[in-house]
Coordinates of C-alpha atoms in Angstrom, one line a residue:
Chain A
M924 CA -24.0 12.0 45.3
I925 CA -25.2 10.4 42.1
R926 CA -24.4 13.5 40.3
R927 CA -20.9 13.7 41.5
E928 CA -20.3 10.1 40.4
A929 CA -21.5 11.0 36.9
V930 CA -19.1 13.9 36.7
F931 CA -16.2 11.8 37.9
S932 CA -16.9 9.0 35.4
N933 CA -17.3 11.6 32.7
K934 CA -13.9 13.0 33.4
L935 CA -12.3 9.6 33.4
L936 CA -14.2 8.1 30.5
P937 CA -12.4 9.7 27.6
Y938 CA -9.1 8.4 28.9
L939 CA -10.6 4.9 29.2
L940 CA -11.8 5.1 25.7
V941 CA -8.5 6.2 24.3
A942 CA -6.3 3.9 26.5
P943 CA -6.3 0.6 24.6
Q944 CA -5.1 2.1 21.3
L945 CA -2.7 4.4 23.2
I946 CA -1.1 1.6 25.0
L947 CA -0.8 -0.5 21.8
T948 CA 0.7 2.4 19.8
G949 CA 3.0 3.2 22.7
V950 CA 4.3 -0.3 23.0
F951 CA 4.5 -1.3 19.3
F952 CA 5.4 2.1 17.7
L953 CA 6.8 4.6 20.1
W954 CA 8.9 2.3 22.3
P955 CA 10.7 0.6 19.3
A956 CA 11.2 4.0 17.7
V957 CA 12.9 5.3 20.8
Q958 CA 15.0 2.1 20.9
A959 CA 16.1 2.7 17.3
L960 CA 17.1 6.2 18.1
Q961 CA 19.1 5.0 21.1
Q962 CA 20.8 2.3 19.1
S963 CA 21.8 4.8 16.4
V964 CA 24.1 6.6 18.9
M965 CA 25.5 3.4 20.5
K966 CA 28.0 0.8 19.5
S967 CA 27.9 -2.9 20.5
D968 CA 30.6 -5.4 20.4
P969 CA 30.0 -8.3 17.9
F970 CA 28.4 -10.4 20.6
G971 CA 26.1 -7.7 21.8
I972 CA 27.3 -8.0 25.3
R973 CA 28.7 -4.5 25.8
T974 CA 27.4 -1.3 24.3
R975 CA 28.8 2.2 24.7
F976 CA 27.7 5.6 23.7
V977 CA 29.5 6.9 20.6
G978 CA 27.5 10.0 19.6
W979 CA 27.4 10.8 15.9
E980 CA 30.0 8.2 15.1
N981 CA 27.6 5.8 13.3
F982 CA 26.2 8.6 11.2
K983 CA 29.7 9.8 10.4
A984 CA 30.7 6.3 9.3
L985 CA 27.6 6.1 7.3
F986 CA 28.2 9.2 5.3
A987 CA 31.8 8.3 4.7
D988 CA 30.8 4.9 3.3
P989 CA 30.8 5.0 -0.5
F990 CA 28.3 2.1 -0.6
Y991 CA 25.9 4.1 1.5
L992 CA 26.3 7.2 -0.6
G993 CA 25.8 5.0 -3.7
S994 CA 22.6 3.7 -2.1
I995 CA 21.4 7.2 -1.5
R996 CA 21.9 8.2 -5.2
L997 CA 20.3 4.9 -6.3
S998 CA 17.2 5.5 -4.1
F999 CA 16.7 9.1 -5.4
L1000 CA 17.1 7.9 -9.0
F1001 CA 14.7 5.0 -8.3
A1002 CA 12.1 7.2 -6.5
G1003 CA 12.3 9.8 -9.2
A1004 CA 11.7 7.3 -11.9
V1005 CA 8.9 5.5 -10.1
A1006 CA 7.1 8.7 -9.2
F1007 CA 7.4 10.2 -12.7
L1008 CA 6.3 7.1 -14.5
A1009 CA 3.6 6.0 -12.1
M1010 CA 2.1 9.5 -12.1
S1011 CA 2.2 10.4 -15.8
L1012 CA 0.8 7.0 -16.8
A1013 CA -1.9 7.2 -14.1
L1014 CA -2.8 10.8 -15.2
F1015 CA -3.2 9.6 -18.8
L1016 CA -5.4 6.7 -17.7
A1017 CA -7.5 8.8 -15.4
V1018 CA -8.1 11.4 -18.2
Q1019 CA -9.3 8.5 -20.4
A1020 CA -11.5 7.0 -17.7
N1021 CA -13.0 10.4 -17.0
R1022 CA -14.5 10.5 -20.5
Q1023 CA -17.8 8.7 -20.5
L1024 CA -16.7 5.8 -22.8
R1025 CA -18.5 2.5 -22.9
G1026 CA -17.0 0.0 -20.5
S1027 CA -15.2 2.6 -18.4
Q1028 CA -16.5 0.9 -15.2
I1029 CA -14.8 -2.4 -16.1
Y1030 CA -11.7 -0.5 -17.0
K1031 CA -11.7 1.3 -13.6
T1032 CA -12.1 -2.0 -11.8
L1033 CA -9.3 -3.6 -13.7
L1034 CA -7.0 -0.7 -13.0
I1035 CA -7.6 -0.4 -9.3
W1036 CA -7.8 -3.9 -8.0
P1037 CA -4.1 -4.8 -8.4
Y1038 CA -3.5 -2.4 -5.6
A1039 CA -5.2 -4.8 -3.2
L1040 CA -2.8 -7.5 -4.1
A1041 CA 0.1 -8.5 -1.8
P1042 CA 3.3 -7.1 -3.3
A1043 CA 4.9 -10.5 -2.4
V1044 CA 2.3 -12.3 -4.5
S1045 CA 2.4 -10.0 -7.6
A1046 CA 6.2 -10.2 -7.5
V1047 CA 5.9 -13.9 -8.1
L1048 CA 4.1 -13.1 -11.4
W1049 CA 6.8 -10.6 -12.4
V1050 CA 9.5 -13.2 -11.8
F1051 CA 7.5 -15.6 -13.9
L1052 CA 7.2 -13.2 -16.8
F1053 CA 10.8 -11.9 -16.7
Q1054 CA 12.8 -14.9 -15.6
P1055 CA 15.7 -15.0 -18.1
S1056 CA 15.4 -18.6 -19.3
I1057 CA 11.6 -19.3 -19.2
G1058 CA 9.8 -16.0 -18.8
V1059 CA 7.5 -15.2 -21.8
V1060 CA 8.6 -11.5 -21.9
S1061 CA 12.3 -12.4 -21.5
R1062 CA 12.1 -14.8 -24.4
A1063 CA 10.3 -12.2 -26.6
L1064 CA 13.0 -9.7 -25.7
Q1065 CA 15.8 -12.2 -26.5
G1066 CA 13.9 -13.0 -29.8
L1067 CA 14.4 -9.3 -30.6
G1068 CA 18.1 -9.6 -30.0
I1069 CA 18.1 -8.0 -26.6
P1070 CA 20.4 -10.0 -24.2
W1071 CA 17.9 -9.9 -21.3
D1072 CA 19.2 -11.3 -18.1
Y1073 CA 18.5 -9.2 -15.0
H1074 CA 20.5 -11.6 -12.9
L1075 CA 23.6 -10.3 -14.7
H1076 CA 22.9 -6.8 -15.8
G1077 CA 22.4 -4.2 -13.1
G1078 CA 20.7 -1.7 -15.4
Q1079 CA 18.1 -4.3 -16.4
A1080 CA 17.5 -5.3 -12.8
L1081 CA 16.9 -1.7 -11.8
L1082 CA 14.6 -1.2 -14.8
L1083 CA 12.6 -4.3 -13.8
V1084 CA 12.3 -3.2 -10.2
I1085 CA 11.2 0.2 -11.3
L1086 CA 8.5 -1.2 -13.7
A1087 CA 7.2 -3.6 -11.1
S1088 CA 6.9 -0.8 -8.5
V1089 CA 5.3 1.5 -11.0
A1090 CA 2.7 -1.1 -12.0
R1091 CA 1.5 -1.3 -8.4
Q1092 CA 1.5 2.5 -7.7
I1093 CA -0.5 3.3 -10.9
S1094 CA -3.7 2.1 -9.2
Y1095 CA -3.2 4.4 -6.3
N1096 CA -2.4 7.5 -8.4
F1097 CA -5.3 6.7 -10.7
I1098 CA -7.8 6.9 -7.9
F1099 CA -6.6 10.4 -6.9
F1100 CA -6.3 11.8 -10.4
L1101 CA -9.8 10.5 -11.2
A1102 CA -11.2 12.1 -8.0
G1103 CA -9.3 15.3 -8.9
L1104 CA -10.6 15.3 -12.5
Q1105 CA -14.2 14.7 -11.4
A1106 CA -14.0 17.8 -9.2
V1107 CA -13.1 20.1 -12.1
P1108 CA -16.2 22.1 -12.9
K1109 CA -17.6 21.2 -16.3
T1110 CA -18.6 24.8 -16.9
L1111 CA -15.0 25.9 -16.8
I1112 CA -14.1 23.4 -19.6
E1113 CA -17.1 24.4 -21.7
A1114 CA -16.3 28.1 -21.3
A1115 CA -12.8 27.4 -22.6
M1116 CA -14.1 25.3 -25.4
I1117 CA -16.5 28.1 -26.5
D1118 CA -13.5 30.5 -26.5
G1119 CA -12.1 28.2 -29.2
A1120 CA -9.4 26.4 -27.2
S1121 CA -8.4 23.0 -28.5
S1122 CA -9.0 20.1 -26.1
R1123 CA -5.3 19.6 -25.6
R1124 CA -5.0 23.3 -24.8
V1125 CA -7.9 23.1 -22.4
F1126 CA -6.2 20.2 -20.6
W1127 CA -2.8 21.9 -20.1
S1128 CA -4.0 25.4 -19.3
V1129 CA -7.3 24.7 -17.4
V1130 CA -7.5 21.2 -16.1
F1131 CA -3.9 20.4 -15.2
P1132 CA -3.4 23.6 -13.1
L1133 CA -6.5 22.7 -11.1
L1134 CA -4.9 19.3 -10.4
T1135 CA -1.8 20.9 -8.9
P1136 CA -2.8 20.1 -5.3
T1137 CA -3.4 16.5 -6.2
T1138 CA -0.1 16.4 -8.1
F1139 CA 1.9 17.8 -5.2
F1140 CA 0.3 15.4 -2.8
L1141 CA 1.0 12.5 -5.1
I1142 CA 4.6 13.5 -5.6
V1143 CA 5.1 13.2 -1.8
M1144 CA 3.1 9.9 -1.5
N1145 CA 4.9 8.3 -4.5
T1146 CA 8.3 9.3 -3.1
V1147 CA 7.4 7.8 0.3
Y1148 CA 6.1 4.7 -1.5
A1149 CA 9.3 4.3 -3.6
F1150 CA 11.5 4.8 -0.5
F1151 CA 9.6 2.6 1.9
D1152 CA 7.1 0.3 0.4
T1153 CA 9.1 -1.4 -2.3
F1154 CA 10.7 -4.0 -0.1
G1155 CA 8.5 -6.9 -1.2
V1156 CA 9.2 -6.2 -4.9
I1157 CA 13.0 -5.8 -4.5
D1158 CA 13.2 -8.9 -2.2
A1159 CA 11.3 -11.1 -4.6
L1160 CA 12.9 -9.9 -7.8
T1161 CA 16.6 -9.0 -7.2
K1162 CA 17.4 -9.1 -3.5
G1163 CA 19.3 -5.9 -4.0
G1164 CA 21.5 -7.3 -6.7
P1165 CA 23.3 -8.0 -9.0
G1166 CA 26.1 -6.4 -7.0
K1167 CA 24.4 -3.5 -5.3
A1168 CA 22.4 -2.4 -8.4
T1169 CA 19.0 -2.4 -6.7
E1170 CA 20.1 -2.0 -3.1
T1171 CA 17.9 1.0 -2.1
L1172 CA 18.1 2.6 1.3
C1173 CA 15.1 0.6 2.7
Y1174 CA 16.5 -2.7 1.4
K1175 CA 19.9 -1.9 2.9
V1176 CA 18.4 -1.2 6.3
Y1177 CA 17.0 -4.7 6.3
L1178 CA 20.2 -6.3 4.9
D1179 CA 22.4 -4.6 7.5
G1180 CA 20.0 -5.3 10.4
F1181 CA 19.0 -8.9 9.7
R1182 CA 21.6 -10.3 7.3
N1183 CA 24.9 -8.6 8.1
F1184 CA 24.0 -8.0 11.9
R1185 CA 25.2 -4.4 11.8
I1186 CA 22.5 -3.3 14.2
N1187 CA 23.9 0.1 15.1
S1188 CA 24.6 1.1 11.5
S1189 CA 21.1 -0.2 10.6
A1190 CA 19.6 1.9 13.3
A1191 CA 21.5 5.0 12.1
Q1192 CA 20.2 4.3 8.6
S1193 CA 16.6 4.1 9.8
V1194 CA 17.0 7.4 11.6
V1195 CA 18.1 8.9 8.3
L1196 CA 15.0 7.4 6.7
M1197 CA 12.9 9.0 9.4
A1198 CA 14.5 12.3 8.6
V1199 CA 13.5 11.8 5.0
V1200 CA 9.8 11.1 5.9
I1201 CA 9.7 14.1 8.2
L1202 CA 11.1 16.3 5.4
L1203 CA 8.5 14.9 2.9
T1204 CA 5.7 15.3 5.4
A1205 CA 6.7 18.9 6.1
F1206 CA 6.7 19.6 2.4
Q1207 CA 3.3 18.0 2.1
F1208 CA 1.8 20.1 5.0
K1209 CA 2.9 23.2 3.1
F1210 CA 0.6 22.2 0.3
L1211 CA -2.1 20.5 2.4
Q1212 CA -4.4 23.4 2.7
R1213 CA -4.7 23.6 -1.0
R1214 CA -6.0 20.1 -1.5
V1215 CA -9.2 20.5 0.6
H1216 CA -11.4 21.1 -2.5
Y1217 CA -12.0 17.5 -3.3
E1218 CA -12.1 16.3 0.3
G1219 CA -15.5 18.0 1.0
G1220 CA -18.4 16.0 2.4
G1221 CA -16.1 14.3 4.9
Chain B
M1188 CA -19.0 25.4 -54.1
A1189 CA -19.0 27.2 -50.8
V1190 CA -21.6 24.8 -49.5
A1191 CA -19.6 21.8 -50.7
G1192 CA -16.5 23.2 -48.9
K1193 CA -18.5 23.5 -45.7
E1194 CA -19.8 20.0 -46.0
M1195 CA -16.2 18.8 -46.7
E1196 CA -15.1 20.6 -43.5
V1197 CA -17.8 19.0 -41.4
A1198 CA -16.9 15.6 -42.9
V1199 CA -13.2 16.0 -42.1
H1200 CA -14.1 17.2 -38.6
A1201 CA -16.3 14.1 -38.1
L1202 CA -13.6 11.8 -39.4
R1203 CA -11.0 13.3 -37.2
F1204 CA -13.3 12.9 -34.2
L1205 CA -13.8 9.3 -35.1
A1206 CA -10.1 8.7 -35.6
W1207 CA -9.4 10.3 -32.2
R1208 CA -12.1 8.1 -30.6
A1209 CA -10.7 5.0 -32.2
F1210 CA -7.2 5.9 -31.0
L1211 CA -8.5 6.3 -27.5
Y1212 CA -10.1 2.9 -27.5
V1213 CA -7.0 1.3 -28.8
A1214 CA -4.9 3.1 -26.1
L1215 CA -7.3 1.9 -23.4
V1216 CA -7.5 -1.6 -24.7
L1217 CA -3.7 -1.7 -24.8
T1218 CA -3.2 -0.4 -21.3
V1219 CA -5.8 -2.8 -19.9
A1220 CA -4.1 -5.6 -21.8
V1221 CA -0.7 -4.7 -20.3
M1222 CA -2.2 -4.5 -16.8
A1223 CA -4.1 -7.8 -17.4
L1224 CA -1.3 -9.7 -19.0
P1225 CA 0.4 -11.0 -15.8
F1226 CA -3.0 -12.3 -14.6
Y1227 CA -3.9 -13.8 -17.9
W1228 CA -0.6 -15.5 -18.1
M1229 CA -0.9 -16.7 -14.5
V1230 CA -4.3 -18.3 -15.0
T1231 CA -3.6 -19.9 -18.4
T1232 CA -0.2 -21.3 -17.3
S1233 CA -2.0 -22.9 -14.3
L1234 CA -4.1 -24.8 -16.8
K1235 CA -1.2 -26.1 -18.9
D1236 CA 1.1 -29.1 -18.4
V1237 CA 4.9 -28.4 -18.0
V1238 CA 5.7 -29.0 -21.6
Q1239 CA 3.0 -26.5 -22.8
A1240 CA 4.2 -24.0 -20.3
L1241 CA 7.7 -23.9 -21.6
R1242 CA 6.9 -24.2 -25.4
I1243 CA 8.3 -21.6 -27.9
P1244 CA 6.4 -19.8 -29.3
P1245 CA 4.3 -19.4 -26.2
V1246 CA 0.9 -21.2 -26.0
W1247 CA -1.8 -18.5 -25.4
I1248 CA -4.7 -20.8 -25.0
P1249 CA -4.1 -24.0 -23.0
N1250 CA -4.8 -27.1 -25.0
P1251 CA -5.6 -29.5 -23.5
V1252 CA -6.8 -27.8 -20.4
V1253 CA -5.1 -29.4 -17.4
W1254 CA -7.0 -29.0 -14.1
N1255 CA -4.8 -31.2 -12.1
N1256 CA -2.3 -28.5 -11.1
Y1257 CA -4.8 -27.2 -8.6
P1258 CA -5.3 -30.3 -6.5
S1259 CA -1.6 -31.1 -7.0
A1260 CA -0.4 -27.7 -5.7
W1261 CA -2.9 -27.9 -2.8
G1262 CA -1.4 -31.2 -1.9
A1263 CA 2.3 -30.3 -2.4
A1264 CA 2.4 -27.7 0.4
P1265 CA 0.1 -27.2 3.4
F1266 CA -2.0 -24.5 1.6
G1267 CA -5.0 -25.3 3.7
L1268 CA -3.0 -24.3 6.8
Y1269 CA -1.7 -21.2 5.1
F1270 CA -5.2 -20.1 4.3
F1271 CA -6.4 -20.8 7.8
N1272 CA -3.5 -18.8 9.2
S1273 CA -4.1 -15.8 7.0
F1274 CA -7.9 -15.8 7.7
F1275 CA -7.5 -16.3 11.4
I1276 CA -4.8 -13.7 11.8
A1277 CA -6.6 -11.1 9.6
V1278 CA -10.0 -11.6 11.2
V1279 CA -8.7 -11.4 14.8
T1280 CA -6.5 -8.4 14.0
T1281 CA -9.3 -6.6 12.2
F1282 CA -11.7 -7.3 15.1
L1283 CA -9.3 -6.1 17.7
D1284 CA -8.3 -3.0 15.8
V1285 CA -11.9 -2.0 15.1
I1286 CA -13.1 -2.6 18.7
T1287 CA -10.3 -0.4 20.1
S1288 CA -10.4 2.3 17.4
I1289 CA -14.1 2.9 17.8
P1290 CA -13.9 4.3 21.3
A1291 CA -10.7 6.2 20.6
G1292 CA -12.1 7.7 17.4
Y1293 CA -15.2 8.7 19.3
A1294 CA -13.4 10.3 22.2
F1295 CA -11.2 12.3 19.9
A1296 CA -14.2 13.5 17.8
K1297 CA -16.7 14.3 20.5
M1298 CA -15.2 14.6 23.9
N1299 CA -13.0 17.2 25.6
F1300 CA -10.3 16.1 27.9
W1301 CA -7.0 17.4 29.2
G1302 CA -4.1 16.6 26.8
K1303 CA -6.4 15.6 23.9
N1304 CA -4.5 17.5 21.2
V1305 CA -1.1 16.4 22.5
V1306 CA -2.1 12.8 22.5
F1307 CA -3.7 13.0 19.1
N1308 CA -0.7 14.7 17.5
L1309 CA 1.5 12.1 19.1
L1310 CA -0.5 9.4 17.5
L1311 CA -0.4 11.1 14.1
G1312 CA 3.3 11.5 14.6
T1313 CA 3.7 7.7 14.5
L1314 CA 2.8 7.9 10.8
M1315 CA 6.2 9.4 10.2
I1316 CA 8.0 6.4 11.6
P1317 CA 9.2 4.3 8.7
G1318 CA 8.4 0.6 9.2
Q1319 CA 12.0 -0.3 8.6
M1320 CA 13.1 1.6 11.7
L1321 CA 10.9 -0.5 13.9
L1322 CA 12.0 -3.9 12.6
V1323 CA 15.1 -4.6 14.8
P1324 CA 13.6 -3.1 18.0
S1325 CA 10.3 -4.9 17.4
F1326 CA 12.2 -8.2 16.9
V1327 CA 13.9 -7.7 20.3
L1328 CA 10.6 -6.7 21.9
I1329 CA 8.7 -9.7 20.5
N1330 CA 11.4 -12.0 21.8
R1331 CA 11.4 -10.4 25.2
L1332 CA 7.6 -10.9 25.4
G1333 CA 8.2 -14.6 24.5
W1334 CA 6.1 -14.1 21.4
Y1335 CA 8.6 -15.3 18.8
N1336 CA 6.9 -18.0 16.7
T1337 CA 3.4 -17.4 18.1
Y1338 CA 0.2 -16.0 16.7
Y1339 CA 0.5 -13.1 19.2
A1340 CA 3.5 -11.7 17.3
L1341 CA 1.4 -11.7 14.1
I1342 CA -1.7 -10.2 15.6
V1343 CA -1.2 -7.9 18.6
P1344 CA 1.3 -5.4 17.1
W1345 CA -0.9 -5.1 14.0
T1346 CA -3.9 -4.0 16.1
A1347 CA -2.2 -0.7 16.8
G1348 CA -2.7 1.9 14.2
V1349 CA -3.6 5.5 13.6
F1350 CA -5.5 4.9 10.4
G1351 CA -8.6 3.5 12.1
I1352 CA -8.7 6.2 14.8
F1353 CA -8.2 9.0 12.3
L1354 CA -10.9 7.8 9.8
L1355 CA -13.4 7.0 12.5
R1356 CA -12.8 10.4 14.1
Q1357 CA -13.7 12.0 10.8
F1358 CA -16.9 9.9 10.6
F1359 CA -18.0 10.5 14.3
R1360 CA -17.6 14.2 13.8
T1361 CA -20.5 14.1 11.3
V1362 CA -22.9 12.6 13.9
P1363 CA -25.0 15.6 15.2
D1364 CA -24.5 16.5 18.9
E1365 CA -28.3 16.6 19.4
F1366 CA -28.4 12.8 19.3
W1367 CA -26.2 12.7 22.4
D1368 CA -28.1 15.5 24.1
S1369 CA -31.5 13.8 23.8
A1370 CA -30.0 10.4 24.7
R1371 CA -28.5 11.9 27.8
I1372 CA -31.8 13.4 28.9
D1373 CA -33.4 10.0 28.5
G1374 CA -30.7 8.7 30.9
C1375 CA -28.5 6.9 28.5
S1376 CA -24.9 6.4 29.5
R1377 CA -22.1 7.6 27.2
F1378 CA -20.9 4.0 26.6
R1379 CA -24.4 2.7 25.7
Y1380 CA -24.9 5.7 23.5
L1381 CA -21.7 5.1 21.7
F1382 CA -22.3 1.5 20.8
Q1383 CA -26.1 1.6 20.3
I1384 CA -26.7 5.0 18.6
A1385 CA -23.4 6.4 17.3
V1386 CA -21.8 3.3 16.0
P1387 CA -24.6 2.3 13.6
Q1388 CA -24.3 5.8 12.0
V1389 CA -20.7 5.4 11.1
R1390 CA -21.0 1.9 9.7
P1391 CA -19.4 2.9 6.3
G1392 CA -16.4 4.2 8.1
I1393 CA -16.1 1.0 10.1
A1394 CA -16.4 -1.1 7.0
T1395 CA -13.5 0.9 5.4
V1396 CA -11.3 0.6 8.4
A1397 CA -12.0 -3.2 8.6
L1398 CA -11.3 -3.7 4.9
F1399 CA -8.0 -1.9 5.1
K1400 CA -6.9 -3.7 8.2
F1401 CA -7.9 -7.1 6.7
V1402 CA -6.1 -6.5 3.4
G1403 CA -3.0 -5.1 5.2
S1404 CA -2.8 -8.0 7.5
W1405 CA -3.5 -10.5 4.8
N1406 CA -0.7 -9.1 2.6
A1407 CA 1.9 -8.8 5.3
F1408 CA 5.2 -10.4 4.3
L1409 CA 8.4 -9.0 5.9
W1410 CA 6.9 -8.9 9.4
V1411 CA 5.9 -12.6 9.2
I1412 CA 9.2 -13.9 7.9
I1413 CA 11.0 -11.9 10.7
M1414 CA 8.8 -12.8 13.6
T1415 CA 8.3 -16.4 12.8
D1416 CA 10.1 -19.3 11.1
K1417 CA 7.7 -22.1 11.8
V1418 CA 5.9 -23.8 8.8
G1419 CA 2.8 -23.9 11.1
L1420 CA 2.6 -20.1 11.2
R1421 CA 3.1 -19.3 7.5
T1422 CA 0.5 -17.1 5.9
V1423 CA -0.5 -17.3 2.2
P1424 CA 2.0 -14.7 0.8
V1425 CA 4.9 -16.3 2.8
G1426 CA 3.8 -19.8 1.9
L1427 CA 3.6 -18.9 -1.7
R1428 CA 7.2 -17.6 -1.7
Y1429 CA 8.5 -20.8 0.0
F1430 CA 6.5 -22.8 -2.6
M1431 CA 8.2 -20.8 -5.4
L1432 CA 11.6 -21.9 -4.0
E1433 CA 10.5 -25.5 -3.6
V1434 CA 8.7 -26.3 -6.9
G1435 CA 11.7 -25.3 -9.1
T1436 CA 10.5 -25.3 -12.7
D1437 CA 7.1 -26.7 -12.2
Y1438 CA 5.5 -23.4 -13.2
P1439 CA 2.0 -24.6 -13.9
R1440 CA 1.8 -25.8 -10.2
L1441 CA 3.3 -22.5 -9.0
M1442 CA 0.8 -20.5 -11.0
A1443 CA -2.1 -22.6 -9.7
A1444 CA -1.0 -21.8 -6.2
A1445 CA -0.6 -18.1 -7.1
T1446 CA -4.1 -18.0 -8.5
M1447 CA -5.5 -19.6 -5.4
A1448 CA -3.6 -17.0 -3.3
I1449 CA -5.2 -14.1 -5.2
V1450 CA -8.8 -15.3 -5.3
P1451 CA -9.9 -14.3 -1.8
I1452 CA -8.6 -10.7 -2.1
L1453 CA -10.1 -10.5 -5.6
I1454 CA -13.5 -11.5 -4.3
L1455 CA -13.2 -9.2 -1.3
F1456 CA -12.3 -6.3 -3.6
L1457 CA -15.2 -6.9 -6.0
F1458 CA -17.6 -6.7 -3.1
A1459 CA -16.1 -3.8 -1.4
Q1460 CA -14.7 -1.7 -4.2
K1461 CA -16.5 1.4 -3.2
Q1462 CA -15.2 1.4 0.4
F1463 CA -11.8 0.6 -0.9
I1464 CA -11.7 3.6 -3.2
Q1465 CA -13.2 5.9 -0.6
G1466 CA -10.8 4.8 2.0
I1467 CA -7.9 5.7 -0.1
A1468 CA -9.3 8.9 -1.4
R1469 CA -10.6 10.2 2.0
T1470 CA -7.4 9.8 4.0
G1471 CA -4.6 9.6 1.5
L1472 CA -3.1 6.9 3.7
R1473 CA -1.6 3.9 2.2

């Protein structure tokens, strides 16, 4: 009798243990996601009273809209620039930090901690530095004869948003590159040195190839970051403007959903975004097996 | 002659080495300077008066040092309330997330049950849902629950998350099965074993999960401005943004407020830097 009770509770127990998080995730992740999918194939009248099924129509309209196509191009340009700059700078910094220089611990702390900062808060600092009439950097640029005003020039606005996004992502990339570098066996480098390779040669033909898994992983993560996590930066600095110069896909989803009240178009856009994430994740899984070497000890 | 040539070569080599070292130090100092400039400018501006803050050429060291911007900023907007909200929301969210993720992480690591893999993959699949996709439906959901403009809207949805389950599952896997075997023989229930024996062994994992949840909740911005519009529910990042719109050109006061907004996260980071780095490196999650 007692024994049977124990067996019964053992069968039920795992479900009880998993239930709270499962319910929370179901209600606050899965249900809204299903709703978004549903909205993307529906059309509501302006008052939201009647909705009807329209199939692919929202998607067709989206890909016929030159503004949306422009936003796609902009997002890829933006993501490419952010990923490239944030990764190459972080790699350079990580290589320097990996040498046992004096003060490298302070240096690491200084590099990593901005990552903990709220994007909405650090954006306030960027506004303050680059604000056309009073920002200290703007005035320095104007002093050099550069007509800096990112409220007027789309190219400058895009550049500023790219720089602000890069500054934040450097910390993240730095952590991974440093971990990757520390996993490179010292003996390998010494052997190459003994063979007479210059330190630059050693880096590009021995160290960098060993970082390939980290690099691939970071390409995916940086692209995901540039596509989805730059809302706070764009909202604080440019609000997508001037014109549509910094209106990336993720900012457009928000604008259409909450400012222009084009719910169905916004839903279709978010489904496109999900497709992007799934593609990126699939790409990452292809290379996932190859990044186990520094994950040991888990 | 040959010996002199050799000495020469060594000297040149040493010189080049020194030059390279010097270059590295300069490069490092420069990058750190660029990374640190916004923060330096923030703190020094917060210690200037308005005239100093706008002077050309820029004033690098405040003179005289003006402390008054801090009490003045604190009094100009309800920052005490913003800080209370941020702390309250972040602490409760973190607690609820940890307390629900521990049993789930344990079950996925150490127990066998029907449908385990399907459920786990379903949970991992939620990582592929972009946050932007959930905004409109979540807004509708929060309204239907009657949670618009309540703490519930800022707390409950944030307690759901795969990060904690995933990380704790990894940690629970390292706890040897023999512990449970001997505890069971001593008549210990699974539940008691979990909280009295297994949990203390995965403390670093719990610390990492808690840290990330806390920082994530503290930094939330878009969610807060969409799910609430009451002054009484503003958090620090949201309050700071409104303050930025309200103060106009009183930059010293704005920077004093920004400095105050950053301090709690800076302190937390300095104490928990190791967990922070491990958390990022171990899971690759953002």
